Amino acid sequence: MLDATPKKIVERTSGGMINPAKTCQPIGAMYAALGIHRCLPHSHGSQGCCSYHRMHLTRHFRDPVMASTSSFTEGASVFGGGANLKTAIKNVFEIYDPDVMAVHTTCLSETIGDDLPTIIKQAEMPEGKVVFHANTPSYQGSHITGFSNMTKAMVTYFSESTLLEKEDRVNLIPGFVNPGDMREIKRIAAMMEIPCIMFPDTSGVLDSPMTGSFQMYPEGGVTLPELKKTGDSKLSLALGRFASSDAAGTLEKKCKVPAITLRTPIGIKATDAFVMALRGAFAMEVPRELEEERGQLVDIMTDTHFHFHGKKVAIFGDPDIVAAMVEFSLSLGMQPVHVLTGTPGGALGSGMAGFEEEIKELLSAAGLNGNVKSAGDLFTLHQWIKNEPVDLLIGNTYGKFIARAEDVPFVRLGFPILDRSVHSYLPVVGYHGAMRLIEMISGALLDRQDRDAADEDFELVM
Ligand code: SF4
């Protein structure tokens, strides 16, 4: 299907994208909003945007994603969507009865310039109900920017500092990861007996069990009282600087909660950093069970090292996941030779180094020098692979076209994964998640070795 991709790389002067490695801001905003208990995300734009965003999330999580829309038509496009949003707020509370509505903008409402804070202030809403918003213009950034903007809005609207002394509790900002990952991050904090508030938290929302009865608002999600209390916590840990550091930084400014930004805890080093940050801040010992999990991981890494050593790998997807996966690949002895994200630049507003600098630093510390690009597309990645073939491709579902065209083993990681199931329930973070990744990667590599082996080399023990 990608037969026409040429090997020769020609610098593009028009700035066009071919098969972008990202999607639009509101998808991230909608996902983040679902991590608040009894919250209905609301898309301030046309019905098509909302349908696409819901469908994309539903296909990845295989759980129904609820959201409402301002349903722009020609009139709203010309005169603005204020009247539509006010009607929507009234109708949504009357009919669907959420506690919170999380409004995000779209390309159209941003282009019109709708003043959401004023419209929301003027809207009629029942006592005790809340509407908040995030600006998510889709012609900037990516779904990760949208996730970050909505998470930051939770702080701007809700966090309060009410106590002279902070409480012994950590705010965990998990970034755009699956509900299974969020559960695992909370499990590690619970093992260390450290109270936490995770926001957003889609565990129990998008991985809720089948009970036989439909629940518009499942049990999970951070509650509004918890969001308010984030301003009284002792520490915020932003896991993944692109998706989470903006919210943690805003909370630090607003409520003086110290913030530490770490990599998404994928792989042994990033998980160690997460555990040590908790240990350092709360003076808690690492429990024996967690040490045991780490020891098992080290044992597995040692046992399987020869499967990975020197293997060339291409990694693409969301910047926080990719950065952590590059670090883990290096720990396994692999060589990440092509690394690409569709999300542009550094973490917005963070003042930190960009994605390319971060990855190049990781590679150069390992004595490597690969192709690295932010705001890239899958066409570029494919051309790189044509010029320097790899043993393995790691990324979201869209990588399957390149994997097929170039006959490369493929491991699915990140968002979206539309052609496989169960992935959103099982973690890739923490020591357990790292074991799972090793199983996935070595399985893909050894399946390929089996497929290509001559009869005399077809081994039972590998
Ligand atoms: S890119 Fe803009 S117009 Fe297209 S779906 Fe996203 S928000 Fe809607």
Short mmCIF file of C-alpha atoms and ligand atoms in Angstrom, two decimals:
data_model
loop_
_atom_site.label_atom_id
_atom_site.label_comp_id
_atom_site.label_asym_id
_atom_site.label_seq_id
_atom_site.Cartn_x
_atom_site.Cartn_y
_atom_site.Cartn_z
CA MET A 1 0.00 0.00 0.00
CA LEU A 2 2.98 2.31 0.49
CA ASP A 3 4.76 1.09 -2.64
CA ALA A 4 5.00 4.64 -4.00
CA THR A 5 7.13 5.92 -1.10
CA PRO A 6 10.46 6.85 -2.74
CA LYS A 7 13.77 5.99 -1.13
CA LYS A 8 15.30 9.32 -2.13
CA ILE A 9 14.64 11.97 0.52
CA VAL A 10 13.90 15.39 -0.96
CA GLU A 11 13.64 18.36 1.37
CA ARG A 12 10.04 19.57 1.40
CA THR A 13 9.75 23.28 0.88
CA SER A 14 5.96 23.52 1.13
CA GLY A 15 5.85 22.26 4.74
CA GLY A 16 3.13 19.72 3.88
CA MET A 17 2.53 16.54 5.90
CA ILE A 18 2.01 13.05 4.53
CA ASN A 19 0.46 10.65 7.04
CA PRO A 20 0.88 12.78 10.19
CA ALA A 21 2.09 11.00 13.32
CA LYS A 22 -0.42 12.81 15.53
CA THR A 23 -4.06 13.75 15.73
CA CYS A 24 -5.94 16.88 16.76
CA GLN A 25 -5.97 18.72 20.11
CA PRO A 26 -9.63 18.09 21.11
CA ILE A 27 -9.09 14.30 21.19
CA GLY A 28 -6.57 14.76 23.99
CA ALA A 29 -8.80 17.28 25.75
CA MET A 30 -11.78 14.90 25.53
CA TYR A 31 -9.71 12.02 26.94
CA ALA A 32 -8.42 14.14 29.84
CA ALA A 33 -11.96 15.36 30.66
CA LEU A 34 -13.17 11.76 30.88
CA GLY A 35 -10.75 11.40 33.79
CA ILE A 36 -13.02 13.53 36.02
CA HIS A 37 -15.80 11.69 37.83
CA ARG A 38 -19.27 12.41 36.38
CA CYS A 39 -17.86 14.74 33.74
CA LEU A 40 -19.28 15.09 30.24
CA PRO A 41 -16.77 16.43 27.71
CA HIS A 42 -18.30 19.02 25.41
CA SER A 43 -16.96 19.86 21.96
CA HIS A 44 -17.56 23.49 21.03
CA GLY A 45 -17.74 23.15 17.26
CA SER A 46 -19.51 21.19 14.58
CA GLN A 47 -20.95 17.70 14.98
CA GLY A 48 -18.34 16.17 12.67
CA CYS A 49 -15.43 17.05 14.95
CA CYS A 50 -17.17 15.58 17.99
CA SER A 51 -18.13 12.37 16.16
CA TYR A 52 -14.60 11.85 14.93
CA HIS A 53 -13.07 12.41 18.37
CA ARG A 54 -15.54 10.12 20.11
CA MET A 55 -15.12 7.44 17.47
CA HIS A 56 -11.33 7.53 17.66
CA LEU A 57 -11.32 7.19 21.46
CA THR A 58 -14.04 4.52 21.39
CA ARG A 59 -12.05 2.45 18.90
CA HIS A 60 -8.88 2.61 21.00
CA PHE A 61 -10.51 1.91 24.38
CA ARG A 62 -13.36 -0.31 23.12
CA ASP A 63 -15.64 1.40 25.60
CA PRO A 64 -18.33 3.92 24.65
CA VAL A 65 -17.05 7.51 24.88
CA MET A 66 -19.75 10.02 25.76
CA ALA A 67 -19.48 13.67 24.71
CA SER A 68 -21.83 16.46 23.67
CA THR A 69 -21.40 19.13 20.99
CA SER A 70 -22.43 22.73 20.31
CA SER A 71 -23.55 21.52 16.85
CA PHE A 72 -22.37 24.49 14.81
CA THR A 73 -24.13 25.07 11.51
CA GLU A 74 -23.77 27.96 9.03
CA GLY A 75 -25.29 30.51 11.45
CA ALA A 76 -22.86 29.77 14.29
CA SER A 77 -19.97 29.74 11.84
CA VAL A 78 -20.78 33.32 10.84
CA PHE A 79 -22.16 34.89 14.05
CA GLY A 80 -20.25 32.86 16.67
CA GLY A 81 -21.27 29.89 18.80
CA GLY A 82 -22.27 31.65 22.02
CA ALA A 83 -25.98 30.93 21.67
CA ASN A 84 -25.30 27.30 20.77
CA LEU A 85 -23.11 26.78 23.82
CA LYS A 86 -25.62 28.38 26.19
CA THR A 87 -28.41 26.16 24.82
CA ALA A 88 -26.11 23.13 25.04
CA ILE A 89 -25.23 23.79 28.70
CA LYS A 90 -28.93 24.08 29.62
CA ASN A 91 -29.89 20.94 27.68
CA VAL A 92 -26.94 18.80 28.79
CA PHE A 93 -27.60 19.39 32.51
CA GLU A 94 -31.34 18.81 32.04
CA ILE A 95 -31.01 15.64 29.99
CA TYR A 96 -27.69 13.98 30.89
CA ASP A 97 -27.20 15.34 34.42
CA PRO A 98 -23.39 15.36 34.71
CA ASP A 99 -21.75 17.15 37.67
CA VAL A 100 -19.21 18.80 35.40
CA MET A 101 -19.08 19.84 31.76
CA ALA A 102 -15.59 20.19 30.29
CA VAL A 103 -15.79 22.39 27.19
CA HIS A 104 -13.00 22.32 24.63
CA THR A 105 -12.80 24.38 21.48
CA THR A 106 -12.22 23.21 17.91
CA CYS A 107 -10.61 24.76 14.83
CA LEU A 108 -13.85 26.51 13.89
CA SER A 109 -14.71 28.10 17.25
CA GLU A 110 -11.06 29.17 17.68
CA THR A 111 -11.05 30.79 14.25
CA ILE A 112 -14.27 32.64 15.05
CA GLY A 113 -12.69 33.69 18.35
CA ASP A 114 -15.52 32.70 20.72
CA ASP A 115 -14.89 34.09 24.21
CA LEU A 116 -15.59 30.99 26.26
CA PRO A 117 -15.11 32.37 29.79
CA THR A 118 -17.70 35.09 29.11
CA ILE A 119 -20.16 32.71 27.44
CA ILE A 120 -19.84 30.26 30.34
CA LYS A 121 -20.36 33.06 32.91
CA GLN A 122 -23.54 34.13 31.13
CA ALA A 123 -24.92 30.58 30.79
CA GLU A 124 -27.79 29.30 32.91
CA MET A 125 -26.85 26.24 34.93
CA PRO A 126 -28.34 24.37 37.87
CA GLU A 127 -27.04 24.97 41.42
CA GLY A 128 -23.94 22.92 42.25
CA LYS A 129 -23.06 22.14 38.64
CA VAL A 130 -19.82 23.27 37.06
CA VAL A 131 -18.64 24.16 33.56
CA PHE A 132 -14.98 24.75 32.76
CA HIS A 133 -13.06 25.07 29.53
CA ALA A 134 -9.76 24.67 27.70
CA ASN A 135 -8.72 26.27 24.42
CA THR A 136 -7.67 23.55 22.01
CA PRO A 137 -7.04 25.04 18.56
CA SER A 138 -6.22 22.09 16.38
CA TYR A 139 -3.98 23.92 13.99
CA GLN A 140 -1.36 24.04 16.76
CA GLY A 141 0.29 21.17 18.61
CA SER A 142 -1.37 17.75 18.72
CA HIS A 143 -3.69 15.60 20.85
CA ILE A 144 -0.95 15.73 23.50
CA THR A 145 -1.16 19.54 23.58
CA GLY A 146 -4.94 19.23 23.97
CA PHE A 147 -4.52 16.75 26.83
CA SER A 148 -2.02 19.09 28.48
CA ASN A 149 -4.30 22.13 28.04
CA MET A 150 -7.32 20.37 29.57
CA THR A 151 -5.25 19.04 32.49
CA LYS A 152 -3.89 22.54 33.10
CA ALA A 153 -7.47 23.91 33.02
CA MET A 154 -8.35 21.53 35.89
CA VAL A 155 -5.71 23.32 37.97
CA THR A 156 -6.66 26.80 36.81
CA TYR A 157 -10.35 26.31 37.60
CA PHE A 158 -10.34 24.01 40.62
CA SER A 159 -7.10 23.75 42.64
CA GLU A 160 -7.15 25.70 45.91
CA SER A 161 -4.54 26.32 48.57
CA THR A 162 -6.41 26.41 51.89
CA LEU A 163 -3.88 25.26 54.52
CA LEU A 164 -0.75 26.82 56.01
CA GLU A 165 0.98 23.45 55.98
CA LYS A 166 0.76 21.13 53.01
CA GLU A 167 -0.71 17.67 53.53
CA ASP A 168 1.34 14.48 53.16
CA ARG A 169 0.07 13.60 49.72
CA VAL A 170 1.33 13.53 46.15
CA ASN A 171 -0.46 14.77 43.06
CA LEU A 172 0.21 12.31 40.25
CA ILE A 173 -0.29 13.69 36.76
CA PRO A 174 0.02 10.60 34.60
CA GLY A 175 -0.02 12.05 31.07
CA PHE A 176 -1.76 10.53 28.04
CA VAL A 177 -1.50 6.88 29.04
CA ASN A 178 -4.04 4.07 29.22
CA PRO A 179 -6.33 3.40 32.22
CA GLY A 180 -4.28 0.24 32.91
CA ASP A 181 -1.16 2.42 33.23
CA MET A 182 -2.94 4.83 35.57
CA ARG A 183 -3.97 1.90 37.80
CA GLU A 184 -0.37 0.67 37.88
CA ILE A 185 1.03 4.10 38.81
CA LYS A 186 -1.51 4.36 41.65
CA ARG A 187 -0.67 0.79 42.73
CA ILE A 188 3.01 1.68 43.12
CA ALA A 189 2.15 4.78 45.20
CA ALA A 190 -0.20 2.64 47.34
CA MET A 191 2.52 -0.01 47.84
CA MET A 192 4.71 2.77 49.22
CA GLU A 193 1.81 3.87 51.44
CA ILE A 194 1.83 7.37 49.97
CA PRO A 195 -1.63 8.98 49.62
CA CYS A 196 -2.15 10.37 46.13
CA ILE A 197 -4.57 12.27 43.95
CA MET A 198 -4.27 11.32 40.31
CA PHE A 199 -5.61 13.73 37.73
CA PRO A 200 -6.90 13.10 35.23
CA ASP A 201 -7.71 9.48 36.06
CA THR A 202 -9.54 7.44 33.45
CA SER A 203 -9.17 4.14 35.34
CA GLY A 204 -12.64 2.94 36.26
CA VAL A 205 -14.06 5.09 33.45
CA LEU A 206 -12.69 3.63 30.22
CA ASP A 207 -11.83 0.19 31.60
CA SER A 208 -14.95 -0.28 33.71
CA PRO A 209 -16.35 -3.79 34.10
CA MET A 210 -19.44 -5.16 32.36
CA THR A 211 -22.18 -5.14 35.01
CA GLY A 212 -25.22 -5.74 32.85
CA SER A 213 -26.57 -2.24 33.35
CA PHE A 214 -25.58 0.91 31.47
CA GLN A 215 -23.84 3.57 33.52
CA MET A 216 -23.54 6.93 31.84
CA TYR A 217 -20.95 7.93 34.44
CA PRO A 218 -18.90 4.97 35.72
CA GLU A 219 -17.32 4.83 39.19
CA GLY A 220 -13.86 6.11 38.24
CA GLY A 221 -12.33 9.53 37.74
CA VAL A 222 -10.92 12.19 40.03
CA THR A 223 -13.69 14.01 41.95
CA LEU A 224 -14.10 17.77 42.15
CA PRO A 225 -13.30 17.86 45.92
CA GLU A 226 -10.10 15.94 45.15
CA LEU A 227 -9.18 18.38 42.39
CA LYS A 228 -9.64 21.25 44.84
CA LYS A 229 -7.36 19.50 47.36
CA THR A 230 -4.49 19.23 44.84
CA GLY A 231 -3.50 22.75 45.97
CA ASP A 232 -2.88 21.46 49.50
CA SER A 233 -0.68 18.50 48.48
CA LYS A 234 3.00 18.36 49.35
CA LEU A 235 4.27 17.50 45.85
CA SER A 236 3.21 17.14 42.22
CA LEU A 237 4.86 14.56 40.00
CA ALA A 238 4.35 15.30 36.31
CA LEU A 239 4.92 12.04 34.45
CA GLY A 240 5.84 13.01 30.92
CA ARG A 241 6.79 16.62 30.35
CA PHE A 242 4.78 17.17 27.15
CA ALA A 243 1.45 16.04 28.59
CA SER A 244 1.84 16.89 32.28
CA SER A 245 4.46 19.53 33.09
CA ASP A 246 2.23 22.50 32.24
CA ALA A 247 -0.40 21.47 34.81
CA ALA A 248 2.22 20.79 37.48
CA GLY A 249 3.95 24.13 36.77
CA THR A 250 0.65 26.01 36.95
CA LEU A 251 -0.16 24.35 40.27
CA GLU A 252 3.26 25.33 41.59
CA LYS A 253 2.64 28.96 40.66
CA LYS A 254 -0.97 29.04 41.82
CA CYS A 255 -0.77 27.06 45.08
CA LYS A 256 2.97 26.73 45.81
CA VAL A 257 2.96 22.94 45.39
CA PRO A 258 6.52 21.94 44.38
CA ALA A 259 6.58 20.16 41.03
CA ILE A 260 8.96 17.53 39.68
CA THR A 261 8.79 16.47 36.04
CA LEU A 262 9.86 12.94 35.23
CA ARG A 263 9.74 10.68 32.19
CA THR A 264 6.67 8.50 31.79
CA PRO A 265 7.69 5.50 33.96
CA ILE A 266 8.23 3.10 31.05
CA GLY A 267 11.28 0.88 31.52
CA ILE A 268 13.56 0.28 34.45
CA LYS A 269 15.32 3.67 34.63
CA ALA A 270 12.19 5.80 34.39
CA THR A 271 10.37 3.59 36.93
CA ASP A 272 13.34 3.82 39.28
CA ALA A 273 13.23 7.61 38.95
CA PHE A 274 9.52 7.61 39.82
CA VAL A 275 9.97 5.35 42.85
CA MET A 276 13.00 7.30 44.08
CA ALA A 277 11.17 10.63 43.71
CA LEU A 278 8.38 9.27 45.94
CA ARG A 279 10.88 7.82 48.40
CA GLY A 280 12.87 11.05 48.55
CA ALA A 281 9.89 13.34 49.07
CA PHE A 282 8.03 11.21 51.61
CA ALA A 283 10.94 9.48 53.37
CA MET A 284 9.27 6.11 52.80
CA GLU A 285 11.22 2.91 52.32
CA VAL A 286 10.74 1.04 49.08
CA PRO A 287 8.67 -2.00 50.09
CA ARG A 288 10.06 -5.50 49.66
CA GLU A 289 7.33 -6.42 47.13
CA LEU A 290 8.39 -3.57 44.85
CA GLU A 291 12.05 -4.49 45.17
CA GLU A 292 11.08 -8.04 44.28
CA GLU A 293 9.28 -6.83 41.13
CA ARG A 294 12.37 -4.85 40.13
CA GLY A 295 14.59 -7.87 40.79
CA GLN A 296 12.36 -10.01 38.57
CA LEU A 297 12.65 -7.42 35.81
CA VAL A 298 16.46 -7.34 36.08
CA ASP A 299 16.48 -11.16 35.92
CA ILE A 300 14.29 -11.12 32.80
CA MET A 301 16.44 -8.42 31.17
CA THR A 302 19.55 -10.51 31.81
CA ASP A 303 17.93 -13.73 30.54
CA THR A 304 16.69 -12.12 27.33
CA HIS A 305 19.51 -9.68 26.62
CA PHE A 306 20.77 -11.70 23.66
CA HIS A 307 17.38 -11.31 21.92
CA PHE A 308 17.79 -7.55 21.88
CA HIS A 309 21.51 -6.84 21.73
CA GLY A 310 22.47 -4.66 18.74
CA LYS A 311 18.99 -4.80 17.17
CA LYS A 312 18.13 -1.67 15.23
CA VAL A 313 14.76 -0.21 16.14
CA ALA A 314 12.56 2.63 14.84
CA ILE A 315 10.27 4.23 17.44
CA PHE A 316 7.48 6.74 16.77
CA GLY A 317 4.41 8.14 18.53
CA ASP A 318 3.67 10.58 21.34
CA PRO A 319 6.76 12.37 22.67
CA ASP A 320 6.57 11.27 26.32
CA ILE A 321 6.03 7.62 25.41
CA VAL A 322 8.70 7.70 22.70
CA ALA A 323 11.34 9.33 24.97
CA ALA A 324 10.75 6.71 27.68
CA MET A 325 10.75 3.87 25.14
CA VAL A 326 14.04 5.10 23.62
CA GLU A 327 15.57 5.04 27.10
CA PHE A 328 14.23 1.52 27.74
CA SER A 329 15.41 0.25 24.32
CA LEU A 330 18.90 1.44 25.19
CA SER A 331 18.70 -0.35 28.55
CA LEU A 332 17.85 -3.53 26.62
CA GLY A 333 20.88 -3.13 24.35
CA MET A 334 18.93 -2.11 21.25
CA GLN A 335 19.90 0.74 18.93
CA PRO A 336 17.13 3.28 18.25
CA VAL A 337 18.21 4.52 14.82
CA HIS A 338 15.01 6.36 13.78
CA VAL A 339 12.96 8.27 16.37
CA LEU A 340 10.01 10.46 15.43
CA THR A 341 7.03 12.22 16.99
CA GLY A 342 4.26 14.15 15.27
CA THR A 343 3.94 16.56 18.20
CA PRO A 344 5.96 19.70 17.59
CA GLY A 345 8.69 21.35 19.65
CA GLY A 346 9.37 21.27 23.37
CA ALA A 347 6.76 21.06 26.09
CA LEU A 348 4.64 24.17 25.56
CA GLY A 349 5.45 26.90 28.04
CA SER A 350 7.92 24.71 29.93
CA GLY A 351 11.06 26.46 28.71
CA MET A 352 12.66 23.00 28.57
CA ALA A 353 14.67 21.48 25.76
CA GLY A 354 12.70 20.15 22.82
CA PHE A 355 12.04 16.53 21.92
CA GLU A 356 14.92 16.35 19.46
CA GLU A 357 17.47 17.58 22.02
CA GLU A 358 16.16 15.14 24.63
CA ILE A 359 16.42 12.12 22.32
CA LYS A 360 19.79 13.13 20.88
CA GLU A 361 21.14 13.42 24.42
CA LEU A 362 19.93 9.88 25.23
CA LEU A 363 21.45 8.51 22.02
CA SER A 364 24.76 10.31 22.36
CA ALA A 365 25.16 9.07 25.96
CA ALA A 366 24.97 5.56 24.44
CA GLY A 367 27.43 6.48 21.68
CA LEU A 368 24.71 6.49 19.00
CA ASN A 369 23.63 9.04 16.44
CA GLY A 370 20.22 8.31 14.88
CA ASN A 371 17.60 10.18 12.85
CA VAL A 372 15.43 12.22 15.24
CA LYS A 373 12.50 14.47 14.39
CA SER A 374 9.63 16.25 16.10
CA ALA A 375 6.60 17.47 14.11
CA GLY A 376 7.42 14.67 11.68
CA ASP A 377 5.23 12.40 9.60
CA LEU A 378 5.12 8.71 8.79
CA PHE A 379 6.23 9.35 5.20
CA THR A 380 9.57 10.60 6.60
CA LEU A 381 9.83 7.62 8.93
CA HIS A 382 9.19 5.25 6.03
CA GLN A 383 11.88 6.92 3.93
CA TRP A 384 14.37 6.66 6.78
CA ILE A 385 13.62 2.94 7.11
CA LYS A 386 14.05 2.45 3.36
CA ASN A 387 17.49 4.05 3.61
CA GLU A 388 18.54 2.30 6.83
CA PRO A 389 16.43 -0.82 7.49
CA VAL A 390 15.55 -1.80 11.05
CA ASP A 391 14.94 -5.08 12.90
CA LEU A 392 11.87 -3.75 14.69
CA LEU A 393 9.30 -0.97 14.50
CA ILE A 394 7.54 0.29 17.67
CA GLY A 395 4.58 2.67 17.48
CA ASN A 396 0.81 3.02 17.19
CA THR A 397 -1.48 1.19 14.79
CA TYR A 398 -0.58 3.39 11.82
CA GLY A 399 2.87 1.82 11.78
CA LYS A 400 1.41 -1.43 10.42
CA PHE A 401 1.45 -0.05 6.88
CA ILE A 402 5.20 0.62 7.02
CA ALA A 403 5.82 -2.70 8.80
CA ARG A 404 4.02 -4.52 5.99
CA ALA A 405 5.66 -2.55 3.19
CA GLU A 406 9.16 -3.13 4.59
CA ASP A 407 8.50 -6.56 6.15
CA VAL A 408 9.58 -5.43 9.63
CA PRO A 409 8.38 -6.97 12.94
CA PHE A 410 6.03 -4.52 14.63
CA VAL A 411 5.15 -3.89 18.29
CA ARG A 412 2.11 -1.75 19.00
CA LEU A 413 2.60 0.90 21.67
CA GLY A 414 0.90 4.23 22.38
CA PHE A 415 -2.20 5.88 20.94
CA PRO A 416 -4.15 4.99 18.94
CA ILE A 417 -4.20 1.21 18.74
CA LEU A 418 -7.27 0.47 16.67
CA ASP A 419 -6.61 -3.04 15.39
CA ARG A 420 -5.92 -4.91 18.63
CA SER A 421 -7.76 -5.14 21.94
CA VAL A 422 -7.03 -5.54 25.68
CA HIS A 423 -3.97 -3.22 25.47
CA SER A 424 -5.69 -0.38 27.36
CA TYR A 425 -6.32 -2.63 30.39
CA LEU A 426 -2.73 -3.81 30.80
CA PRO A 427 0.11 -1.52 31.85
CA VAL A 428 3.35 -0.75 30.04
CA VAL A 429 4.50 1.43 32.96
CA GLY A 430 6.24 0.29 36.14
CA TYR A 431 8.34 -2.86 36.55
CA HIS A 432 5.41 -5.08 35.57
CA GLY A 433 4.81 -2.97 32.47
CA ALA A 434 8.48 -3.30 31.49
CA MET A 435 8.18 -7.11 31.77
CA ARG A 436 5.16 -6.96 29.49
CA LEU A 437 7.05 -4.85 26.95
CA ILE A 438 9.95 -7.30 26.98
CA GLU A 439 7.52 -10.14 26.31
CA MET A 440 5.93 -8.21 23.42
CA ILE A 441 9.25 -7.19 21.85
CA SER A 442 11.05 -10.51 22.20
CA GLY A 443 7.90 -12.29 20.97
CA ALA A 444 7.89 -10.17 17.80
CA LEU A 445 11.62 -10.66 17.19
CA LEU A 446 11.57 -14.42 17.82
CA ASP A 447 8.42 -14.97 15.72
CA ARG A 448 10.31 -13.36 12.85
CA GLN A 449 13.37 -15.52 13.51
CA ASP A 450 11.14 -18.64 13.45
CA ARG A 451 9.41 -17.52 10.26
CA ASP A 452 12.67 -16.98 8.42
CA ALA A 453 14.62 -19.95 9.82
CA ALA A 454 15.72 -22.75 7.51
CA ASP A 455 14.54 -26.21 8.68
CA GLU A 456 17.96 -27.04 10.12
CA ASP A 457 17.99 -23.80 12.14
CA PHE A 458 14.40 -24.02 13.41
CA GLU A 459 15.00 -24.24 17.17
CA LEU A 460 12.80 -25.46 19.98
CA VAL A 461 14.70 -23.55 22.65
CA MET A 462 15.51 -19.91 21.91
S1 SF4 B 1 -8.69 19.20 13.01
FE1 SF4 B 1 -10.16 20.81 13.61
S2 SF4 B 1 -11.87 20.56 12.14
FE2 SF4 B 1 -10.67 18.66 12.07
S3 SF4 B 1 -11.63 17.29 13.56
FE3 SF4 B 1 -9.99 18.37 14.64
S4 SF4 B 1 -10.99 20.14 15.59
FE4 SF4 B 1 -12.37 19.38 14.00
#
